C-alpha positions as YAML, in Angstrom:
chain: A
units: angstrom
residues:
- id: 1
  name: LEU
  ca: [-35.92, -1.86, 5.86]
- id: 2
  name: THR
  ca: [-32.81, -1.05, 4.02]
- id: 3
  name: LEU
  ca: [-30.29, -3.43, 4.19]
- id: 4
  name: PRO
  ca: [-26.90, -2.25, 5.19]
- id: 5
  name: SER
  ca: [-23.98, -2.16, 2.70]
- id: 6
  name: VAL
  ca: [-20.29, -1.48, 2.44]
- id: 7
  name: SER
  ca: [-19.39, 0.71, -0.90]
- id: 8
  name: ASP
  ca: [-16.00, 1.67, 0.08]
- id: 9
  name: LEU
  ca: [-14.32, -2.15, 0.62]
- id: 10
  name: THR
  ca: [-10.42, -1.23, -0.21]
- id: 11
  name: ALA
  ca: [-7.68, -3.81, -0.39]
- id: 12
  name: THR
  ca: [-3.86, -3.06, -0.19]
- id: 13
  name: SER
  ca: [-0.94, -5.32, 0.14]
- id: 14
  name: THR
  ca: [2.63, -5.74, 1.06]
- id: 15
  name: SER
  ca: [4.82, -8.38, 0.02]
- id: 16
  name: ASN
  ca: [3.26, -10.74, 2.33]
- id: 17
  name: THR
  ca: [0.13, -9.45, 3.64]
- id: 18
  name: ILE
  ca: [-3.35, -8.38, 2.23]
- id: 19
  name: THR
  ca: [-5.39, -5.61, 4.47]
- id: 20
  name: LEU
  ca: [-9.10, -4.90, 3.82]
- id: 21
  name: THR
  ca: [-10.61, -1.49, 5.25]
- id: 22
  name: TRP
  ca: [-14.18, -0.28, 4.97]
- id: 23
  name: THR
  ca: [-16.29, 2.22, 6.58]
- id: 24
  name: LYS
  ca: [-18.78, 0.39, 8.87]
- id: 25
  name: PRO
  ca: [-22.49, 0.58, 7.63]
- id: 26
  name: ASP
  ca: [-24.95, 2.89, 9.69]
- id: 27
  name: PRO
  ca: [-27.23, 2.92, 11.48]
- id: 28
  name: ILE
  ca: [-27.50, -0.86, 12.15]
- id: 29
  name: PRO
  ca: [-24.45, -2.31, 14.46]
- id: 30
  name: SER
  ca: [-22.65, -5.05, 12.87]
- id: 31
  name: MET
  ca: [-21.62, -7.93, 15.01]
- id: 32
  name: GLY
  ca: [-18.65, -8.93, 12.72]
- id: 33
  name: TYR
  ca: [-17.10, -9.09, 9.44]
- id: 34
  name: SER
  ca: [-15.93, -12.27, 7.47]
- id: 35
  name: ALA
  ca: [-13.64, -12.19, 4.45]
- id: 36
  name: SER
  ca: [-12.34, -15.34, 2.49]
- id: 37
  name: ARG
  ca: [-9.22, -15.44, 0.13]
- id: 38
  name: GLY
  ca: [-7.86, -17.47, -2.50]
- id: 39
  name: CYS
  ca: [-4.10, -16.84, -3.68]
- id: 40
  name: CYS
  ca: [-1.60, -18.44, -6.01]
- id: 41
  name: LYS
  ca: [2.04, -17.32, -7.16]
- id: 42
  name: LEU
  ca: [1.86, -15.42, -10.32]
- id: 43
  name: CYS
  ca: [3.80, -18.38, -12.19]
- id: 44
  name: GLU
  ca: [0.99, -20.74, -10.86]
- id: 45
  name: GLU
  ca: [-2.25, -21.27, -12.91]
- id: 46
  name: SER
  ca: [-4.82, -21.81, -10.27]
- id: 47
  name: PHE
  ca: [-5.63, -21.09, -6.67]
- id: 48
  name: ASN
  ca: [-3.86, -23.16, -3.84]
- id: 49
  name: ASP
  ca: [-3.58, -20.88, -0.91]
- id: 50
  name: PHE
  ca: [-6.69, -20.18, 0.82]
- id: 51
  name: ASP
  ca: [-7.74, -18.31, 4.22]
- id: 52
  name: GLN
  ca: [-10.88, -16.98, 5.95]
- id: 53
  name: LYS
  ca: [-10.57, -14.25, 8.51]
- id: 54
  name: THR
  ca: [-12.97, -12.57, 10.80]
- id: 55
  name: SER
  ca: [-12.82, -9.33, 12.51]
- id: 56
  name: SER
  ca: [-15.30, -7.07, 14.72]
- id: 57
  name: SER
  ca: [-14.35, -3.93, 12.52]
- id: 58
  name: SER
  ca: [-11.97, -2.63, 9.93]
- id: 59
  name: PRO
  ca: [-9.08, -3.45, 9.32]
- id: 60
  name: LEU
  ca: [-9.10, -7.31, 8.55]
- id: 61
  name: VAL
  ca: [-5.72, -8.36, 7.73]
- id: 62
  name: PHE
  ca: [-4.45, -11.54, 5.75]
- id: 63
  name: ASN
  ca: [-1.00, -12.53, 6.99]
- id: 64
  name: GLY
  ca: [1.82, -15.07, 5.64]
- id: 65
  name: ILE
  ca: [1.12, -14.62, 1.72]
- id: 66
  name: ASN
  ca: [3.84, -15.41, -0.63]
- id: 67
  name: PRO
  ca: [5.48, -12.73, -2.10]
- id: 68
  name: GLY
  ca: [4.26, -12.12, -5.89]
- id: 69
  name: SER
  ca: [0.95, -13.73, -5.17]
- id: 70
  name: TYR
  ca: [-2.33, -13.18, -7.16]
- id: 71
  name: CYS
  ca: [-5.16, -13.12, -4.73]
- id: 72
  name: GLU
  ca: [-8.95, -12.95, -5.11]
- id: 73
  name: ILE
  ca: [-11.15, -11.71, -2.24]
- id: 74
  name: THR
  ca: [-13.84, -14.51, -2.74]
- id: 75
  name: SER
  ca: [-16.36, -13.22, -0.21]
- id: 76
  name: PHE
  ca: [-16.82, -10.42, 2.07]
- id: 77
  name: THR
  ca: [-19.92, -10.65, 4.53]
- id: 78
  name: GLY
  ca: [-21.23, -8.97, 7.68]
- id: 79
  name: THR
  ca: [-23.24, -10.16, 10.53]
- id: 80
  name: PHE
  ca: [-26.10, -7.90, 11.71]
- id: 81
  name: GLY
  ca: [-28.10, -9.73, 14.30]
- id: 82
  name: ILE
  ca: [-29.31, -12.71, 12.78]
- id: 83
  name: GLU
  ca: [-28.75, -11.64, 8.98]
- id: 84
  name: PHE
  ca: [-25.75, -12.59, 7.33]
- id: 85
  name: ILE
  ca: [-25.25, -9.96, 4.46]
- id: 86
  name: GLU
  ca: [-22.76, -10.69, 1.28]
- id: 87
  name: PHE
  ca: [-21.25, -7.13, 0.44]
- id: 88
  name: ASP
  ca: [-18.25, -7.20, -2.00]
- id: 89
  name: SER
  ca: [-16.46, -10.06, -3.51]
- id: 90
  name: GLY
  ca: [-14.20, -10.49, -6.54]
- id: 91
  name: ASN
  ca: [-11.75, -8.13, -5.51]
- id: 92
  name: ILE
  ca: [-8.13, -8.88, -7.54]
- id: 93
  name: ILE
  ca: [-4.92, -7.98, -5.61]
- id: 94
  name: THR
  ca: [-1.43, -8.99, -6.23]
- id: 95
  name: THR
  ca: [1.11, -8.97, -3.26]
- id: 96
  name: LEU
  ca: [4.28, -7.21, -3.91]
- id: 97
  name: PHE
  ca: [7.14, -8.52, -5.52]
- id: 98
  name: ALA
  ca: [10.32, -9.37, -3.50]
- id: 99
  name: GLU
  ca: [13.73, -10.73, -4.65]
- id: 100
  name: PRO
  ca: [13.92, -14.39, -5.23]
- id: 101
  name: THR
  ca: [14.58, -16.88, -2.46]
- id: 102
  name: SER
  ca: [17.56, -18.44, -4.15]
- id: 103
  name: SER
  ca: [20.10, -17.88, -7.13]
- id: 104
  name: PRO
  ca: [20.13, -19.87, -10.35]
- id: 105
  name: GLU
  ca: [21.68, -23.43, -10.03]
- id: 106
  name: ASN
  ca: [23.46, -25.66, -12.71]
- id: 107
  name: ILE
  ca: [25.15, -22.53, -14.10]
- id: 108
  name: VAL
  ca: [27.08, -23.74, -17.42]
- id: 109
  name: PHE
  ca: [29.81, -21.94, -19.55]
- id: 110
  name: SER
  ca: [30.13, -23.06, -22.85]
- id: 111
  name: SER
  ca: [31.57, -22.02, -26.36]
- id: 112
  name: VAL
  ca: [34.39, -19.98, -24.34]
- id: 113
  name: GLU
  ca: [36.18, -18.16, -26.70]
- id: 114
  name: ALA
  ca: [38.60, -15.05, -26.19]
- id: 115
  name: THR
  ca: [35.89, -12.44, -26.64]
- id: 116
  name: SER
  ca: [32.51, -14.51, -25.92]
- id: 117
  name: LEU
  ca: [31.06, -17.26, -24.33]
- id: 118
  name: ILE
  ca: [27.67, -18.81, -23.85]
- id: 119
  name: VAL
  ca: [25.89, -19.02, -20.23]
- id: 120
  name: SER
  ca: [23.06, -21.22, -19.43]
- id: 121
  name: TRP
  ca: [21.35, -21.95, -16.16]
- id: 122
  name: ASP
  ca: [18.18, -23.87, -14.68]
- id: 123
  name: GLU
  ca: [15.00, -21.68, -14.32]
- id: 124
  name: LEU
  ca: [14.05, -21.01, -10.46]
- id: 125
  name: PRO
  ca: [11.06, -23.24, -9.20]
- id: 126
  name: CYS
  ca: [8.08, -21.03, -9.21]
- id: 127
  name: SER
  ca: [7.92, -21.23, -5.43]
- id: 128
  name: GLU
  ca: [11.38, -19.22, -5.16]
- id: 129
  name: GLN
  ca: [10.53, -16.52, -7.62]
- id: 130
  name: ASN
  ca: [8.39, -14.03, -5.62]
- id: 131
  name: GLY
  ca: [7.25, -12.37, -8.85]
- id: 132
  name: PRO
  ca: [8.12, -12.07, -12.19]
- id: 133
  name: ILE
  ca: [12.05, -12.46, -13.30]
- id: 134
  name: THR
  ca: [12.60, -9.57, -15.71]
- id: 135
  name: GLY
  ca: [16.53, -10.17, -16.08]
- id: 136
  name: TYR
  ca: [19.67, -11.47, -14.78]
- id: 137
  name: LEU
  ca: [23.16, -9.67, -13.98]
- id: 138
  name: LEU
  ca: [26.08, -11.40, -14.96]
- id: 139
  name: TYR
  ca: [29.60, -10.15, -13.96]
- id: 140
  name: TYR
  ca: [32.79, -11.30, -15.40]
- id: 141
  name: THR
  ca: [36.46, -10.55, -14.93]
- id: 142
  name: ASN
  ca: [38.89, -11.13, -17.70]
- id: 143
  name: THR
  ca: [41.79, -13.22, -16.38]
- id: 144
  name: THR
  ca: [44.90, -14.50, -17.80]
- id: 145
  name: PHE
  ca: [47.20, -17.06, -16.36]
...
């Protein structure tokens, strides 16, 4: 007897979902599939958001994941009669990045001169970054009184 297998498990993402798709193995009918995942924001050091989903067929969707999250599919199993078969696991996927949830706070202007100034601000909390911060835009207007 050959055990069923899934060799084409694919994970895709949006900014807050991960969708698993696969082709069901033949000729044995499945009674269901189960997947588990762990996620963390890219700026965090360990998984702190876990979920498990079941589905009778492809696709299986994890919703409500934070933008800019690093996720691992920790298990993907199928139920065939009384048999539980572990298929593929260890898939790594990152949700798409989104704009930060908030703006920098505690903006300070110092060393203001006629042609220069120094600007500083507090770093956004990890929970509000939604992906890597690659730069800031600063607009200024020269005003005389």
